[in-house]
Coordinates of C-alpha atoms and ligand atoms in Angstrom, one line a residue:
X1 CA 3.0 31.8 -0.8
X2 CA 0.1 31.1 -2.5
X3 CA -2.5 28.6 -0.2
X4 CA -4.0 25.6 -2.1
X5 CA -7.7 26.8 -2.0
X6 CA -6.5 30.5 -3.8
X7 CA -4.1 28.7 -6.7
X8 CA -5.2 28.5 -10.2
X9 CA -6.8 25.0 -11.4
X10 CA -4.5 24.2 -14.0
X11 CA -7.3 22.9 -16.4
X12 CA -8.0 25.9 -17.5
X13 CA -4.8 25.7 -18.7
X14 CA -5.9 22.6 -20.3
X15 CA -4.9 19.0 -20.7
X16 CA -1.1 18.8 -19.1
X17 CA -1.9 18.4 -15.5
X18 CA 1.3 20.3 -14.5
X19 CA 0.9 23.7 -15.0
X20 CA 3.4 26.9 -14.5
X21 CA 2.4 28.7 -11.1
X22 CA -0.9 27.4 -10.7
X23 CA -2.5 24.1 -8.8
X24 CA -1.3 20.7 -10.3
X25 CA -4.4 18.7 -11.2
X26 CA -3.8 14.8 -9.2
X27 CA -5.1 13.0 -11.8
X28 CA -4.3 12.1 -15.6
X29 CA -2.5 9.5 -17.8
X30 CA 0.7 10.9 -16.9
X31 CA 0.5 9.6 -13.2
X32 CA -0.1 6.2 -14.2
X33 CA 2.5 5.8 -17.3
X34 CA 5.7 8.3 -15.9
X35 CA 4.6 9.6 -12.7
X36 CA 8.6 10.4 -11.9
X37 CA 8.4 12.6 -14.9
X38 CA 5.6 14.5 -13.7
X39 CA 7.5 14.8 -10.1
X40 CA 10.3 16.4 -12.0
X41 CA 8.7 19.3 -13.2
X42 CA 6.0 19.2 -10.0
X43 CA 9.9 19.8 -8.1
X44 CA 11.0 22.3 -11.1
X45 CA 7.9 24.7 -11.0
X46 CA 6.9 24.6 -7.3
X47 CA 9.5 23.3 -5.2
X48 CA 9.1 20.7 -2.1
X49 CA 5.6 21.4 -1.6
X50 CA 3.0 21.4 -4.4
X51 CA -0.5 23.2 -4.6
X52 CA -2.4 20.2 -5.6
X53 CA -6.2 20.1 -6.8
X54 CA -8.3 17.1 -6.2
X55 CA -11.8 16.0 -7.8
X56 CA -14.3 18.7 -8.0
X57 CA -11.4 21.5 -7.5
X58 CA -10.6 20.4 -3.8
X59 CA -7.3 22.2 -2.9
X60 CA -4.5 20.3 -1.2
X61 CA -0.5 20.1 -0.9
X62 CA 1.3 17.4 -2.1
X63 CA 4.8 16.7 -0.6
X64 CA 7.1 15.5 -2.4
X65 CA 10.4 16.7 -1.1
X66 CA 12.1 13.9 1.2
X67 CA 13.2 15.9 4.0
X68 CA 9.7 18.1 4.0
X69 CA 7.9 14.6 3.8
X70 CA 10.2 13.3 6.7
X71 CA 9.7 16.5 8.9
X72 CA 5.5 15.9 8.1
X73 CA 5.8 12.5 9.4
X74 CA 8.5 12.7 11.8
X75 CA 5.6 15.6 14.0
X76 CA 2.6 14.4 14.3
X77 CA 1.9 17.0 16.9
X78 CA 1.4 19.4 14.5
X79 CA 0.7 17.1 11.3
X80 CA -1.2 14.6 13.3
X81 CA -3.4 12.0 10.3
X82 CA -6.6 13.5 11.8
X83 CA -9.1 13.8 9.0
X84 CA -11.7 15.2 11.4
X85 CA -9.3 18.7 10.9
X86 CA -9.6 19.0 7.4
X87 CA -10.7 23.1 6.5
X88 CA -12.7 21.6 3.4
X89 CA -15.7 19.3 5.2
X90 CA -18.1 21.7 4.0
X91 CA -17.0 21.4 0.1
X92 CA -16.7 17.8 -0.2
X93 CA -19.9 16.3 -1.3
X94 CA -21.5 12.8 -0.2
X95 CA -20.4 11.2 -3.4
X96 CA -16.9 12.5 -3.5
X97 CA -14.9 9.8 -5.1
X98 CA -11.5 9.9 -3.0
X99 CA -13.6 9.9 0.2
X100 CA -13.5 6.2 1.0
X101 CA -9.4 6.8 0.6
X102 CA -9.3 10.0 2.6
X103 CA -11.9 8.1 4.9
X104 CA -14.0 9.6 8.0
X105 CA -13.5 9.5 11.1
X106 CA -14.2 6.5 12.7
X107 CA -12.6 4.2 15.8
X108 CA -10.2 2.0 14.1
X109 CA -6.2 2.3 14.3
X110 CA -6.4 4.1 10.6
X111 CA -8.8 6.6 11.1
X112 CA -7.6 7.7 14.8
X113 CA -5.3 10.6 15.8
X114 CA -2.9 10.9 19.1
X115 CA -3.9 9.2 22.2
X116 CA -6.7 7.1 21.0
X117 CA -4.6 6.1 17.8
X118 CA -1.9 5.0 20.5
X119 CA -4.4 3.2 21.9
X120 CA -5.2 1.0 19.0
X121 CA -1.3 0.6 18.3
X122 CA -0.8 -0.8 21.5
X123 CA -3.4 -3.4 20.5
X124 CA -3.2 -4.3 17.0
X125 CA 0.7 -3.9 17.1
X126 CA 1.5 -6.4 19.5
X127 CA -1.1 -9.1 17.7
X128 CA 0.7 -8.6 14.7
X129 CA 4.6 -8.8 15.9
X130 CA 3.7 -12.3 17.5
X131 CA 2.9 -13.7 14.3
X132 CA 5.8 -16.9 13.7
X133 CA 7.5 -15.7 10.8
X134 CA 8.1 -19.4 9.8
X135 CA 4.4 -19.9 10.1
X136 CA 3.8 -16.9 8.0
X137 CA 6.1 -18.3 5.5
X138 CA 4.7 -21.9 5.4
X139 CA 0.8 -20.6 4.9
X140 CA 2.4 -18.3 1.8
X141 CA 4.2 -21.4 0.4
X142 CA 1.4 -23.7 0.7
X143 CA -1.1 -21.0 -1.1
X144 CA 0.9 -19.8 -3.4
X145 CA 1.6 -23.7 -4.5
X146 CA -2.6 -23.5 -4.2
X147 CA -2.7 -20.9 -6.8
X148 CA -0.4 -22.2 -9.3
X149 CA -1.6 -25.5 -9.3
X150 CA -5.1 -23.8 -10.4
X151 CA -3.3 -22.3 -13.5
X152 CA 0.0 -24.2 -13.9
X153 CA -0.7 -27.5 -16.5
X154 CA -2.6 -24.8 -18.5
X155 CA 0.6 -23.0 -19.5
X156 CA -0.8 -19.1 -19.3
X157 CA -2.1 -17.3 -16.5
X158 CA -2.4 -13.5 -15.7
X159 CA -0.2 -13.7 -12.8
X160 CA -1.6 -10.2 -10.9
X161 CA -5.4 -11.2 -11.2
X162 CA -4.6 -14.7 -10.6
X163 CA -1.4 -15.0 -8.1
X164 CA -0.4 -11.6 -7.0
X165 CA -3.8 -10.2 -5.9
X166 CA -5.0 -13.3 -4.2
X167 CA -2.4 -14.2 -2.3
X168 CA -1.9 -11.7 0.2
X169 CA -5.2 -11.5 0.8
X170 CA -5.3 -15.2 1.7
X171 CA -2.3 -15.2 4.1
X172 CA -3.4 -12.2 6.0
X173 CA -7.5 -13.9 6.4
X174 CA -5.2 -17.0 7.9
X175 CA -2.9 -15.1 10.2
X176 CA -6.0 -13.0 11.3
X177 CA -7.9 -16.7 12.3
X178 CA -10.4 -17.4 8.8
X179 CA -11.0 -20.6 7.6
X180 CA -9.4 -20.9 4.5
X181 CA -13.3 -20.7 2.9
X182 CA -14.4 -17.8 4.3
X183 CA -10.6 -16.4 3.2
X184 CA -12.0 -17.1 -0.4
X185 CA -14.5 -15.4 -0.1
X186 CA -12.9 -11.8 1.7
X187 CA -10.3 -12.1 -1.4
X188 CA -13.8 -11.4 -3.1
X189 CA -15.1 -8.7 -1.1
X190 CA -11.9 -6.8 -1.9
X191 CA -11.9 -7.5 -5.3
X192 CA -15.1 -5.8 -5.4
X193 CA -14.2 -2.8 -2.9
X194 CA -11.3 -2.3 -5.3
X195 CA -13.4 -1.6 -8.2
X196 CA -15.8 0.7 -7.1
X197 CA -18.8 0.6 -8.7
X198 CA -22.6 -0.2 -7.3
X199 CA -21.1 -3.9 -5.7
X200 CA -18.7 -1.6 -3.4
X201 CA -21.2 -0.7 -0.8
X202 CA -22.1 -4.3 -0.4
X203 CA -18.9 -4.9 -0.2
X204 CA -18.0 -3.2 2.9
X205 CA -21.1 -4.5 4.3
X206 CA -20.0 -7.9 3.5
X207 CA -16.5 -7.3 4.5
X208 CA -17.6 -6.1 8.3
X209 CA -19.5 -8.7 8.3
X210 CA -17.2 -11.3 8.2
X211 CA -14.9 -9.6 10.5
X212 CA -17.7 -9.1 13.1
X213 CA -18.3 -13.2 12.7
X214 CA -14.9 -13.2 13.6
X215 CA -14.3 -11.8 16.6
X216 CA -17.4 -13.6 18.0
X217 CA -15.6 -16.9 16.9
X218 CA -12.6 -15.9 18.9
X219 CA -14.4 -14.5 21.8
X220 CA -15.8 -18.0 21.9
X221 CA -12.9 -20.2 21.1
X222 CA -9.7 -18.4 21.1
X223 CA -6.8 -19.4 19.0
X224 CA -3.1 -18.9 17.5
X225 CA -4.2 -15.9 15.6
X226 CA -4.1 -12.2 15.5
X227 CA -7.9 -11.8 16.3
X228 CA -7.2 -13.6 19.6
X229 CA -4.5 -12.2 20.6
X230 CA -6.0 -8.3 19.7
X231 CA -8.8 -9.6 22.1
X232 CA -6.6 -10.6 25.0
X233 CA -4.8 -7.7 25.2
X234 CA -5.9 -6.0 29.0
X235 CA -7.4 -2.5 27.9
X236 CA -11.0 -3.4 26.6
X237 CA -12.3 -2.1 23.3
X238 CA -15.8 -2.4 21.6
X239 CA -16.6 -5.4 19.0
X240 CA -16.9 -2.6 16.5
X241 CA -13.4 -1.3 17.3
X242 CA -12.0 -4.9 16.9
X243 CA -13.8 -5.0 13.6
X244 CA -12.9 -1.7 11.8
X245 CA -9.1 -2.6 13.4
X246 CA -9.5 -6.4 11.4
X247 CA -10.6 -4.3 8.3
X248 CA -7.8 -1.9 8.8
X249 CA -5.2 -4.3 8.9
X250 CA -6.4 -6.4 5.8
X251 CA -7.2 -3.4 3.5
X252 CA -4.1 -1.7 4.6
X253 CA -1.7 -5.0 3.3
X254 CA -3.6 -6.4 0.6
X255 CA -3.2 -4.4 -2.3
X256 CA 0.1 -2.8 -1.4
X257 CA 1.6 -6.1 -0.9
X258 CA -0.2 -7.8 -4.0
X259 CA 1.3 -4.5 -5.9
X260 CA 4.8 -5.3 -4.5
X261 CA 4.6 -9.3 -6.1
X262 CA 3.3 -7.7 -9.0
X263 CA 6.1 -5.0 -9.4
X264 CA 8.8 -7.2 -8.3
X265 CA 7.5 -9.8 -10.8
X266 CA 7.4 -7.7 -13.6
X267 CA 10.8 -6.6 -13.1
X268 CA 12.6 -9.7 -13.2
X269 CA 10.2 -10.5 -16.6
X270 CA 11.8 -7.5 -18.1
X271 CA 14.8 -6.1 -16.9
X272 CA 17.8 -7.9 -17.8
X273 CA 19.7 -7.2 -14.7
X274 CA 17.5 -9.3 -12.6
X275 CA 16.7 -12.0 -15.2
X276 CA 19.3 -14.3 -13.5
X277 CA 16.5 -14.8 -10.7
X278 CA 15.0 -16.9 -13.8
X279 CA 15.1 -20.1 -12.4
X280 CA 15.8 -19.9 -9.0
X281 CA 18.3 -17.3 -7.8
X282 CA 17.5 -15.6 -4.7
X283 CA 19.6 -12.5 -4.7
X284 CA 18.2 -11.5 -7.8
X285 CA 14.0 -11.6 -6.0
X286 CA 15.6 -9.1 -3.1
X287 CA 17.5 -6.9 -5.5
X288 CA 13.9 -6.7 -7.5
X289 CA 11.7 -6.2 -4.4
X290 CA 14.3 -3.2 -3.3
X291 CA 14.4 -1.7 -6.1
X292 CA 10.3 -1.7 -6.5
X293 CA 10.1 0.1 -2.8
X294 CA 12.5 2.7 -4.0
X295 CA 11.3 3.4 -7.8
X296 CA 7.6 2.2 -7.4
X297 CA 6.5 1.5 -4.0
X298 CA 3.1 0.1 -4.1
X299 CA 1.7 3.4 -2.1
X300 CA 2.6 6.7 -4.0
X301 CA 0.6 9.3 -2.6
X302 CA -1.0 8.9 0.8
X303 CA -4.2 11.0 2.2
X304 CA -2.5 12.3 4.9
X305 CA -1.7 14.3 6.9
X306 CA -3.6 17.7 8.0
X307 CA -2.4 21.0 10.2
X308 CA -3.3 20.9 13.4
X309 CA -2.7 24.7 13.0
X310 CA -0.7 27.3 10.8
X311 CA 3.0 26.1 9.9
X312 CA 5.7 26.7 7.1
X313 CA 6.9 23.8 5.0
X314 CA 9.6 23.7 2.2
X315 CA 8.8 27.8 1.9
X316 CA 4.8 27.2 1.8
X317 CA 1.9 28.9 4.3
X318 CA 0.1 25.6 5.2
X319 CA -3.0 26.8 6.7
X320 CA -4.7 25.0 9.8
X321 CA -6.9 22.4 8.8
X322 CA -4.8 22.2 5.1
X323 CA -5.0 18.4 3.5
X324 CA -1.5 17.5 3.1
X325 CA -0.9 14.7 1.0
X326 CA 2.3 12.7 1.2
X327 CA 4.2 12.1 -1.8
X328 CA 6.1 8.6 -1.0
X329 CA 7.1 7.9 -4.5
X330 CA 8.7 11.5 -5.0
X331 CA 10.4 11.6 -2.1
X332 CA 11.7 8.1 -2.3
X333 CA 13.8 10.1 -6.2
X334 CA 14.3 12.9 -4.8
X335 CA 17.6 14.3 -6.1
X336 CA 18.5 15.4 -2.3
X337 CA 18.9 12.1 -0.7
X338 CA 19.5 10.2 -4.3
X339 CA 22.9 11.9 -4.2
X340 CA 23.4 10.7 -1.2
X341 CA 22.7 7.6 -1.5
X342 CA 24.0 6.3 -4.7
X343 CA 22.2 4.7 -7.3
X344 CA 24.4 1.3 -7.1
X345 CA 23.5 0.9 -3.3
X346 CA 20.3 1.4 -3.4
X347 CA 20.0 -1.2 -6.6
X348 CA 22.3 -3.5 -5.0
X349 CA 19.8 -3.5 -1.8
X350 CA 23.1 -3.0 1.0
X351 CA 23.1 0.0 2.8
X352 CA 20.7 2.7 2.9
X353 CA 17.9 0.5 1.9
X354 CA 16.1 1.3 5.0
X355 CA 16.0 5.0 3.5
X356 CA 12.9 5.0 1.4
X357 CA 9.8 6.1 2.5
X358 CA 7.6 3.5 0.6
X359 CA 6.2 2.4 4.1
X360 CA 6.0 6.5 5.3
X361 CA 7.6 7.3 8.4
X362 CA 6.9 8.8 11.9
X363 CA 4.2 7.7 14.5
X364 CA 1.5 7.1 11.8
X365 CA 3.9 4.4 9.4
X366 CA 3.0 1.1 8.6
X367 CA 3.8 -0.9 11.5
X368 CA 7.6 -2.8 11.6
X369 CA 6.0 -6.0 11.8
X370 CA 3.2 -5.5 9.2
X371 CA 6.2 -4.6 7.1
X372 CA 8.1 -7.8 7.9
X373 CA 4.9 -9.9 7.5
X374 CA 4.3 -7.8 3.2
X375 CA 8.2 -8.6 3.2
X376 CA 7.9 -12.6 4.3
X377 CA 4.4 -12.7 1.9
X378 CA 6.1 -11.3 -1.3
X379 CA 9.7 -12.7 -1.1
X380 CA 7.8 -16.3 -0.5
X381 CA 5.3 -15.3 -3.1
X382 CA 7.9 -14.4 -5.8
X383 CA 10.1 -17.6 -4.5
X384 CA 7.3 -20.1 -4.8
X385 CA 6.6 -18.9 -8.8
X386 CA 10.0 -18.6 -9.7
X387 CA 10.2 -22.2 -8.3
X388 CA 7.5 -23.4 -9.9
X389 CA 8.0 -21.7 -13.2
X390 CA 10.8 -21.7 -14.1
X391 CA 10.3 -20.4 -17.8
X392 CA 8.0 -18.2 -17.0
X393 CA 8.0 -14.9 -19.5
X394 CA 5.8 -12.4 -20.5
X395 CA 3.1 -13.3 -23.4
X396 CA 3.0 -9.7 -24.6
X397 CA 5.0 -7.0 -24.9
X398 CA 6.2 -5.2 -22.3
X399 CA 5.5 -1.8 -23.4
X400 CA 1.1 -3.3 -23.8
X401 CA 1.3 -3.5 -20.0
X402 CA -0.9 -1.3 -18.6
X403 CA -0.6 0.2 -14.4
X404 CA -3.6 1.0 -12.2
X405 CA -5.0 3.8 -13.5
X406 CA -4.2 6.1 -10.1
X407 CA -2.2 8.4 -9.3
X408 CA -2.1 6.9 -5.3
X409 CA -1.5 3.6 -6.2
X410 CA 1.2 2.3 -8.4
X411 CA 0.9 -1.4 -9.8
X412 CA 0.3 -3.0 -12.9
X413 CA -3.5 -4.0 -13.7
X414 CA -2.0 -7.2 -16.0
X415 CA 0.5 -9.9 -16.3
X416 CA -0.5 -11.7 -18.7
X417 CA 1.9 -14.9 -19.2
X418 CA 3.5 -18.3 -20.5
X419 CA 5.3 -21.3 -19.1
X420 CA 5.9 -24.9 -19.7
X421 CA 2.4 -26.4 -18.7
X422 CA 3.6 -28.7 -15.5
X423 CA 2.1 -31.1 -13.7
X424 CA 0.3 -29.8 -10.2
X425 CA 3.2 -31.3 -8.1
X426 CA 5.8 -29.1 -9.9
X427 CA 6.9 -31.8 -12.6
X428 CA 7.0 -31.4 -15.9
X429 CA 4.1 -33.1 -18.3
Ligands
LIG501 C1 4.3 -3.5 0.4 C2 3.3 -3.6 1.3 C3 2.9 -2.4 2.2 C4 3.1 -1.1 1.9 C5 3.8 -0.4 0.8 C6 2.4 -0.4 3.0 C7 2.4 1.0 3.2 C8 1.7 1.6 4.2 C9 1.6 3.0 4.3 C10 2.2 4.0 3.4 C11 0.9 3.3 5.4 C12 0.4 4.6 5.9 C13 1.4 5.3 6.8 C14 1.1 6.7 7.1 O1 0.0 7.2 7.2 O2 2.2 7.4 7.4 C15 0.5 2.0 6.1 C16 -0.2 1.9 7.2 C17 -0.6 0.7 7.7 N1 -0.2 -0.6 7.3 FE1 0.9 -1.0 5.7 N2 1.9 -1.4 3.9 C18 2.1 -2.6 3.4 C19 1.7 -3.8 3.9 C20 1.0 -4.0 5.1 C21 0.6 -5.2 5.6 C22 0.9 -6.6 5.0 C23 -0.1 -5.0 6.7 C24 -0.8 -5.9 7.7 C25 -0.3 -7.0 8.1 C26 -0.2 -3.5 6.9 C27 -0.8 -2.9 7.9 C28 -0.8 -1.5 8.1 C29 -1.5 -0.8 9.1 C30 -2.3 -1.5 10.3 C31 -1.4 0.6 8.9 C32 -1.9 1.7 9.8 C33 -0.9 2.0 10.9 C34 -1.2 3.1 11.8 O3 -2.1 3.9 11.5 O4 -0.6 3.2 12.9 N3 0.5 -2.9 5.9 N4 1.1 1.0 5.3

């Protein structure tokens, strides 16, 4: 089978990004406006495992079979996430614009492999599970009624720039000990980091900043908070450790979860199976929220995973040191386990819900409790506006909405809408 770095770029075959034998260029319209469509023929022309080609004609494989993507995951012995394997160091420039998402390595929980990622599980883990869930759920409540009352007597709002993007952020900077101010202001520092551009250096800067303020705060005068309790826990590790693990954390649940308000909102705004959420029904927000993991989790391609040394996968050579991408939002409508579980159950949210891979799988997954804490933020999140709302609707078409424009990210950059302007405490004018 033909390796990654040897397969034809498929620009030359020009603008479809899915060509017929060669390497499937990761980038184009296509992946932000019907990425499952693009998956279908990916699965039709190369099978489970796709040569990919990145920026500047870097070769990798996407998965996007679901039992290839569970045996990657499921070994991370010989697919360990250890970027510092990756047989293409030499070709990837400085300025290589997916290098802040593949990252480098560096001693935080993300960017760590084997014993010394175990190490910073058994750390950050632990200071996440202890978080109160009813605690987590009164701090959404109360700032997502912070949020609306900013936007609600003026009858329109863009609910992704203005509710859904802001209010994860905001709850995680609690839980992880900020001062509501200073949670303000890292909502900004993201915001910047997000779009790229000359401000996202500073960014960073900015962002480490804070969380090095942080841990000296705690150090000081520990509290209730995950910062404290990362601190307390027996095996030492270096402020810059805590740190990167703070930054981790934050950037690893901000988007994704402000991405899963945002999907789950847009849903029940269009689809008339969930409209009977609109006011108030509960059901409806967990049927919504399901059915975004399953058809447009928040994270669809995730840099990776890389051979720790020569290997076959779904009929492929991978080649030591090979960038394997993983393919969540493939796998997750893949015909293999699709017929198996059945359309209805996996709408209906009973059974087999647990199935997707929207929060990947295997040693390297996003941590239980960091998934209950996204679950508790977006299910209050989409509560609290529904609640508030009530008449909430779009304000433009549905087809004018446009999604991130990345093929590794699925979300929608708009929500532009309009309500009955009420009153800050909820009532009517
Ligand atoms: C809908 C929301 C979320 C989605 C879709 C999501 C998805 C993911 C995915 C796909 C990974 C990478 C797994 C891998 O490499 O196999 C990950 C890792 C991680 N996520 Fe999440 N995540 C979400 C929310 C959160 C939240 C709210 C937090 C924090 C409270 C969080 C913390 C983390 C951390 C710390 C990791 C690294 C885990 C490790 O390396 O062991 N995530 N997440």
């Amino acid at each position: 089978m033909t390796h990654p770095s040897s397969a034809t770029p498929s620009s030359a075959a020009g603008g479809c990004p899915v060509g017929g034998t060669g390497a499937v260029a990761l980038s184009g319209p296509g992946f932000h406006t019907e990425p499952q469509a693009l998956y279908r023929r990916m699965r039709r022309d190369h099978g489970p495992v796709v040569p990919v080609e990145l920026p500047g004609g870097v070769p990798a494989w996407l998965v996007i079979g679901y039992r290839e993507l569970h045996q990657v995951t499921s070994d991370g012995e010989l697919f360990p996430r250890d970027v510092s394997l990756w047989n293409q160091w030499e070709n990837i420039p400085a300025d290589w614009p997916l290098l802040p998402m593949v990252g480098t390595p560096m001693p935080s929980i993300y960017f760590t492999a084997g014993a010394e990622h175990r190490r910073h599980v058994d750390m950050v883990v632990p200071a996440l599970e202890a978080a109160d869930p009813f605690e987590i759920r009164q701090h959404c409540e109360q700032l997502a009624d912070r949020l609306i009352d900013a936007v609600c007597t003026r009858g329109t709002a863009d609910l992704v720039a203005e509710y859904a993007e802001p209010l994860p952020v905001l709850v995680l900077a609690r839980l992880i000990g900020f001062p509501d101010e200073e949670g303000a202001d890292i909502a900004r520092v993201l915001k910047d980091l997000a779009d790229g551009g000359p401000g996202a250096q500073k960014a960073y800067q900015r962002f480490g900043e804070h969380m090095h303020r942080l841990v000296a705060a705690k150090r000081e005068r520990p509290g209730d908070d995950v910062t404290s309790r990362m601190l307390a826990h027996p095996e030492p590790f270096t402020d810059e450790e805590y740190a990167l693990d703070l930054m981790a954390v934050t950037a690893a649940g901000h988007l994704t979860t402000a991405d899963w308000i945002g999907s789950s909102t847009r849903l029940m705004l269009t689809e008339d199976q969930f409209a009977d959420a609109l006011p108030g029904g509960r059901h409806s927000v967990a049927e919504a929220m399901n059915e975004v993991l399953w058809e447009e989790g928040p994270t669809q391609i995730l840099a990776g995973r890389w051979a720790a040394r020569d290997a076959r996968l779904g009929g492929r050579n991978i080649a030591r040191g090979d960038m394997l991408l993983l393919g969540l939002g493939a796998a997750n409508a893949d015909p293999h386990i699709r017929q198996q579980v059945s359309s209805s159950v996996v709408r209906s949210g009973r059974g087999g819900n647990s199935a997707h891979l929207a929060f990947s799988h295997g040693e390297y997954r996003c941590p239980f409790p960091a998934q209950e804490i996204a679950e508790t933020i977006a299910r209050t999140g989409v509560e609290v506006l529904m609640d508030r709302l009530p008449d909430l609707e779009l304000s433009v078409p549905a087809t004018e909405l446009v999604r991130r424009p990345s093929a590794f990210l699925r979300g929608t950059i708009a929500l532009p809408v309009r309500f009955t302007p009420v009153r800050t405490t909820g009532d009517a004018l």
